Coordinates of C-alpha atoms and ligand atoms in Angstrom, one line a residue:
M1 CA -4.0 -8.2 43.5
A2 CA -3.1 -11.3 41.8
D3 CA -3.9 -14.3 43.9
L4 CA -0.2 -15.3 44.5
E5 CA -0.9 -19.0 45.4
G6 CA 1.0 -21.9 42.9
T7 CA 3.4 -18.9 42.0
K8 CA 6.6 -20.8 40.6
A9 CA 9.4 -20.2 43.4
S10 CA 11.9 -20.9 41.0
H11 CA 13.4 -18.8 38.1
E12 CA 15.0 -19.5 34.4
Y13 CA 17.5 -17.6 33.2
Y14 CA 18.9 -19.2 30.3
V15 CA 22.1 -17.8 31.3
D16 CA 24.2 -19.7 28.1
E17 CA 21.2 -18.8 25.6
P18 CA 22.3 -15.8 23.7
F19 CA 19.7 -13.2 23.2
A20 CA 17.3 -14.0 20.9
N21 CA 15.4 -10.7 19.9
N22 CA 18.5 -9.6 17.4
R23 CA 17.1 -10.4 14.0
P24 CA 17.5 -7.9 11.2
F25 CA 13.7 -6.7 10.4
Y26 CA 12.2 -8.1 7.1
V27 CA 11.1 -4.7 5.3
K28 CA 13.6 -2.7 3.1
G29 CA 15.2 -0.1 4.2
A30 CA 13.3 0.1 7.7
N31 CA 16.0 -1.8 10.1
D32 CA 17.0 1.5 11.8
L33 CA 13.3 2.5 12.3
D34 CA 11.9 2.5 15.8
W35 CA 10.2 -0.5 17.1
G36 CA 6.6 1.7 16.3
M37 CA 7.8 2.4 12.8
K38 CA 8.6 -1.0 12.6
K39 CA 5.1 -2.6 14.3
R40 CA 3.0 -0.4 11.7
L41 CA 4.9 -1.4 8.5
A42 CA 5.0 -5.1 9.9
N43 CA 0.8 -4.3 9.7
I44 CA 1.5 -3.6 5.9
F45 CA 4.0 -5.9 4.7
D46 CA 3.2 -10.1 5.4
E47 CA 6.3 -11.4 7.4
K48 CA 6.1 -14.9 5.5
S49 CA 6.1 -13.4 2.1
G50 CA 7.6 -9.9 3.1
N51 CA 4.3 -8.6 0.1
T52 CA 1.4 -6.7 0.7
V53 CA -2.1 -6.2 -1.0
M54 CA -3.4 -3.0 -0.6
F55 CA -7.1 -1.9 -1.7
A56 CA -7.2 1.4 -3.2
F57 CA -10.8 3.3 -3.0
D58 CA -9.3 6.7 -2.7
H59 CA -10.4 7.6 -6.2
G60 CA -13.3 9.8 -5.1
Y61 CA -10.9 12.2 -3.3
F62 CA -10.5 13.7 -6.8
M63 CA -13.1 11.9 -9.0
G64 CA -16.1 11.9 -6.7
S65 CA -17.8 9.0 -7.0
V66 CA -16.5 6.5 -10.0
S67 CA -17.8 3.4 -11.3
G68 CA -17.7 0.4 -9.1
L69 CA -16.8 2.6 -6.0
E70 CA -20.8 3.9 -5.5
R71 CA -21.7 2.1 -2.6
L72 CA -18.4 1.7 -0.5
D73 CA -20.4 0.9 2.6
L74 CA -21.2 -2.5 0.0
I75 CA -18.3 -3.4 -1.8
I76 CA -15.7 -3.2 0.8
P77 CA -16.9 -6.0 3.4
K78 CA -16.9 -8.4 0.4
L79 CA -13.2 -7.6 -0.5
L80 CA -11.7 -7.4 3.0
P81 CA -10.7 -10.9 3.4
N82 CA -8.7 -10.7 0.4
I83 CA -6.6 -7.4 1.5
D84 CA -4.1 -6.7 3.7
V85 CA -4.3 -2.8 3.8
L86 CA -7.5 -0.3 3.0
M87 CA -5.8 2.5 1.4
G88 CA -9.0 5.5 1.6
T89 CA -9.6 9.1 2.8
R90 CA -11.0 9.5 6.5
G91 CA -14.3 10.3 5.0
A92 CA -14.6 7.2 3.1
L93 CA -13.2 5.1 6.3
R94 CA -15.4 6.7 8.7
T95 CA -18.5 6.7 7.3
C96 CA -18.3 3.1 5.5
V97 CA -15.7 1.0 6.3
P98 CA -16.2 -1.7 8.9
V99 CA -13.7 -1.6 11.5
A100 CA -12.3 -5.2 11.0
G101 CA -9.5 -6.2 12.9
K102 CA -6.0 -7.2 11.1
K103 CA -6.5 -4.9 8.1
G104 CA -3.6 -1.9 7.8
V105 CA -4.8 1.4 7.4
A106 CA -3.1 3.8 4.4
L107 CA -4.9 7.3 4.9
R108 CA -4.9 9.9 2.0
V109 CA -3.7 12.5 3.8
T110 CA -3.0 15.3 0.8
S111 CA -6.1 16.8 -1.6
G112 CA -6.7 19.9 -3.0
S113 CA -8.0 18.9 -6.8
S114 CA -10.9 17.7 -9.0
M115 CA -11.1 16.5 -12.1
L116 CA -12.5 19.4 -13.2
D117 CA -9.4 21.5 -12.9
D118 CA -6.7 21.4 -15.8
D119 CA -3.9 20.8 -13.6
L120 CA -4.2 18.5 -10.9
S121 CA -0.7 18.8 -9.0
H122 CA -1.9 21.0 -6.9
E123 CA -2.5 19.6 -3.2
V124 CA -2.1 20.4 0.4
L125 CA -1.3 18.4 3.2
A126 CA -5.3 18.2 4.4
V127 CA -5.0 15.6 7.6
D128 CA -3.7 16.5 11.1
I129 CA -1.5 14.2 12.6
E130 CA -3.7 13.8 15.6
E131 CA -6.2 13.0 13.0
V132 CA -4.0 10.2 11.8
I133 CA -3.4 8.9 14.9
R134 CA -6.8 8.9 15.8
L135 CA -7.6 6.6 12.9
N136 CA -4.9 4.0 13.7
T137 CA -3.3 4.9 10.6
D138 CA -0.6 2.6 9.4
V139 CA 0.7 4.6 6.7
M140 CA 0.3 8.1 5.4
A141 CA -0.3 8.8 1.9
V142 CA 1.0 11.6 -0.2
Q143 CA 0.6 12.5 -3.3
T144 CA 3.7 13.8 -5.1
F145 CA 4.0 15.6 -9.0
I146 CA 7.4 15.0 -10.1
G147 CA 8.1 17.0 -12.9
A148 CA 4.8 19.0 -13.0
D149 CA 3.7 22.5 -11.7
G150 CA 3.1 21.1 -8.4
Q151 CA 6.5 19.5 -7.6
L152 CA 7.3 22.2 -4.9
S153 CA 4.5 22.1 -2.9
S154 CA 3.7 18.3 -3.1
L155 CA 7.4 17.5 -1.8
D156 CA 6.7 20.5 0.9
N157 CA 3.8 17.9 1.7
L158 CA 5.6 14.9 1.5
S159 CA 8.7 16.3 3.8
R160 CA 5.7 17.8 6.2
A161 CA 4.5 14.4 6.9
V162 CA 7.4 13.0 6.9
N163 CA 8.5 15.0 9.8
L164 CA 5.5 14.4 11.5
G165 CA 5.7 10.5 10.6
M166 CA 9.3 10.5 12.4
K167 CA 7.9 12.0 15.6
Y168 CA 5.1 9.8 16.1
S169 CA 6.3 6.8 14.6
I170 CA 3.9 6.6 11.6
P171 CA 5.4 5.6 8.2
T172 CA 4.9 7.7 4.9
M173 CA 3.6 6.6 1.8
G174 CA 4.9 8.9 -1.3
V175 CA 2.5 8.0 -4.3
V176 CA 4.1 9.0 -8.1
A177 CA 1.3 10.7 -10.0
V178 CA 1.9 10.4 -13.6
G179 CA -0.3 13.6 -15.4
K180 CA -0.9 14.4 -19.2
Q181 CA 2.7 16.0 -19.6
M182 CA 4.5 13.4 -17.4
E183 CA 6.8 10.9 -18.4
R184 CA 5.6 7.2 -18.2
T185 CA 9.6 6.1 -18.9
P186 CA 12.2 3.9 -16.5
R187 CA 14.0 7.2 -16.7
F188 CA 11.3 9.5 -14.7
F189 CA 10.2 6.1 -12.4
K190 CA 13.9 6.1 -11.4
L191 CA 14.0 9.7 -10.7
A192 CA 10.5 10.0 -8.9
T193 CA 11.3 7.0 -6.5
R194 CA 14.5 7.6 -5.6
I195 CA 13.9 11.5 -4.9
L196 CA 10.5 10.6 -2.5
A197 CA 12.7 7.9 -0.8
E198 CA 15.8 10.1 -0.4
L199 CA 13.0 12.5 1.2
G200 CA 12.2 9.9 3.9
A201 CA 9.1 7.9 2.4
N202 CA 9.1 4.6 3.8
I203 CA 7.3 3.3 1.0
I204 CA 7.0 4.5 -2.7
K205 CA 3.6 3.6 -4.5
T206 CA 4.4 4.2 -8.4
Y207 CA 4.0 2.3 -11.7
Y208 CA 5.5 -0.7 -13.6
C209 CA 7.5 -0.1 -16.3
E210 CA 10.3 -1.0 -18.4
E211 CA 13.5 -1.9 -16.6
F212 CA 11.2 -2.3 -13.3
E213 CA 14.2 -4.6 -11.6
E214 CA 16.2 -1.8 -11.9
V215 CA 14.0 1.1 -10.4
A216 CA 13.5 -1.2 -7.6
A217 CA 16.9 -1.8 -7.1
A218 CA 18.1 1.7 -6.8
C219 CA 14.8 2.4 -4.1
P220 CA 16.1 1.8 -0.5
V221 CA 12.3 1.2 0.2
P222 CA 9.6 -1.3 -0.6
L223 CA 7.6 -0.2 -3.9
V224 CA 4.0 -1.0 -4.3
V225 CA 2.6 -0.9 -7.8
A226 CA -0.8 0.7 -8.4
G227 CA -3.2 -0.8 -10.9
G228 CA -4.3 1.8 -13.2
Q229 CA -6.8 1.9 -15.6
K230 CA -8.8 -0.9 -16.0
L231 CA -7.4 -3.8 -17.8
P232 CA -8.7 -7.5 -19.2
E233 CA -8.3 -9.7 -16.1
P234 CA -5.2 -11.5 -17.3
E235 CA -3.4 -8.5 -18.5
A236 CA -3.6 -7.1 -14.9
L237 CA -2.8 -10.6 -13.5
K238 CA 0.2 -10.2 -15.6
L239 CA 0.9 -6.6 -14.5
A240 CA 0.7 -7.9 -10.9
Y241 CA 2.9 -10.9 -11.3
N242 CA 5.4 -9.1 -13.3
A243 CA 6.0 -6.3 -10.5
I244 CA 6.7 -8.7 -8.1
S245 CA 8.7 -11.2 -10.1
Q246 CA 10.6 -7.9 -10.7
G247 CA 10.9 -6.9 -6.9
A248 CA 7.5 -4.8 -5.9
R249 CA 6.5 -6.1 -2.3
G250 CA 3.1 -5.4 -3.1
V251 CA 0.3 -4.1 -5.0
D252 CA -2.2 -1.1 -4.2
M253 CA -4.7 -2.2 -6.8
G254 CA -8.2 -0.2 -7.6
R255 CA -9.9 -0.2 -10.6
N256 CA -8.6 -3.7 -11.6
I257 CA -10.3 -4.7 -8.6
F258 CA -13.6 -3.1 -8.0
Q259 CA -14.3 -2.4 -11.7
S260 CA -13.9 -7.0 -12.5
Q261 CA -17.0 -8.2 -13.4
Y262 CA -15.9 -10.4 -10.2
P263 CA -14.2 -8.2 -7.8
V264 CA -13.9 -10.9 -4.7
Q265 CA -12.7 -13.5 -7.3
M266 CA -9.7 -11.0 -8.8
S267 CA -9.0 -9.6 -5.0
A268 CA -8.2 -13.4 -4.4
A269 CA -6.5 -14.0 -7.7
I270 CA -4.2 -11.2 -6.9
R271 CA -3.6 -11.9 -3.4
K272 CA -2.3 -15.9 -4.5
I273 CA 0.3 -13.6 -7.0
V274 CA 1.2 -11.4 -4.1
H275 CA 1.7 -14.1 -0.8
E276 CA 1.1 -17.4 -2.6
G277 CA 3.9 -17.4 -5.5
F278 CA 1.6 -17.7 -8.6
T279 CA 2.3 -16.9 -11.8
D280 CA -0.5 -14.8 -13.6
R281 CA -1.2 -17.9 -15.5
E282 CA -1.4 -19.8 -12.4
A283 CA -3.9 -17.3 -10.8
Y284 CA -5.7 -16.7 -13.5
A285 CA -6.7 -20.4 -14.1
W286 CA -7.7 -20.2 -10.7
Y287 CA -10.0 -17.2 -11.1
E288 CA -11.9 -18.9 -13.9
E289 CA -12.1 -22.0 -11.9
E290 CA -13.8 -20.0 -8.8
I291 CA -16.2 -18.2 -11.2
R292 CA -17.3 -21.6 -12.7
K293 CA -17.6 -23.1 -9.3
G294 CA -19.7 -20.2 -8.9
Ligands
R5P1 C1 -4.0 7.7 -6.9 O1 -4.2 8.4 -7.1 C2 -5.4 7.0 -6.7 O2 -6.0 7.8 -6.0 C3 -5.5 5.9 -6.4 O3 -4.9 5.0 -5.2 C4 -4.3 4.8 -7.5 O4 -4.6 4.8 -8.8 C5 -4.7 3.7 -7.6 O5 -6.0 2.9 -7.6 P1 -5.9 2.4 -9.2 O6 -5.5 1.0 -9.3 O7 -7.5 2.4 -9.8 O8 -4.9 3.2 -10.3

């Protein structure tokens, strides 16, 4: 029982003040979601910039040990200061990632193929919702394959994740896959991102393309842009800048960070673009200066 000595006797109800908690929520398409959903989205998207830096290190779920991710336990702690969200598998999170406060968790919940397969488009929803909750997940990442052989099953995976996510207030991120036979045109990305949003995904991970402003405008939830194959650093920063300046609310980059010769400086430079309004040229000049300083 609390000591009541010194408790203020009078109350102040501010009867002339309007109710203050009536602002619209800042994440696109999330205004009418439950408080718990919004809290998790706020763990992902920064309240000031509205954007996010996700670090994707889930490649091992079908590629095994890729170059740059041989030792997750060594690379991830170095990058933590520069990233907002850790995107990985439950196996990687549990074994290699320190429990660092204030970092969002994007958990890959689908799997089932490997790089030895001819067709990578067949996956299952592999992680139970109880496990998602246990790992304090902020968003479930579901791979989708629009226009590929596995389209139906991947959209079934997405829909089931959204159903469970709505039940327990955990957002779902639809991940647009591009495969060997799949288009990489503005038409394809407009189609795929919109389908995933209409099926209930709260965030869409996609690729940058021409007409990206139109892709973003037509999608009622935030887009985060994947990095794709390793590019020279100035090109990767240009990709991030183009995406953010044309409507993406973040990047979800892997290889262009962990395969850089200077992954810490690269992740910090990307952060400058995503959160501080740097252009790609400003960010690259900053990156070079940081390397020079050593
Ligand atoms: C997607 O399927 C992968 O698992 C990665 O999450 C994604 O490709 C992002 O990584 P990167 O920037 O290396 O393409």
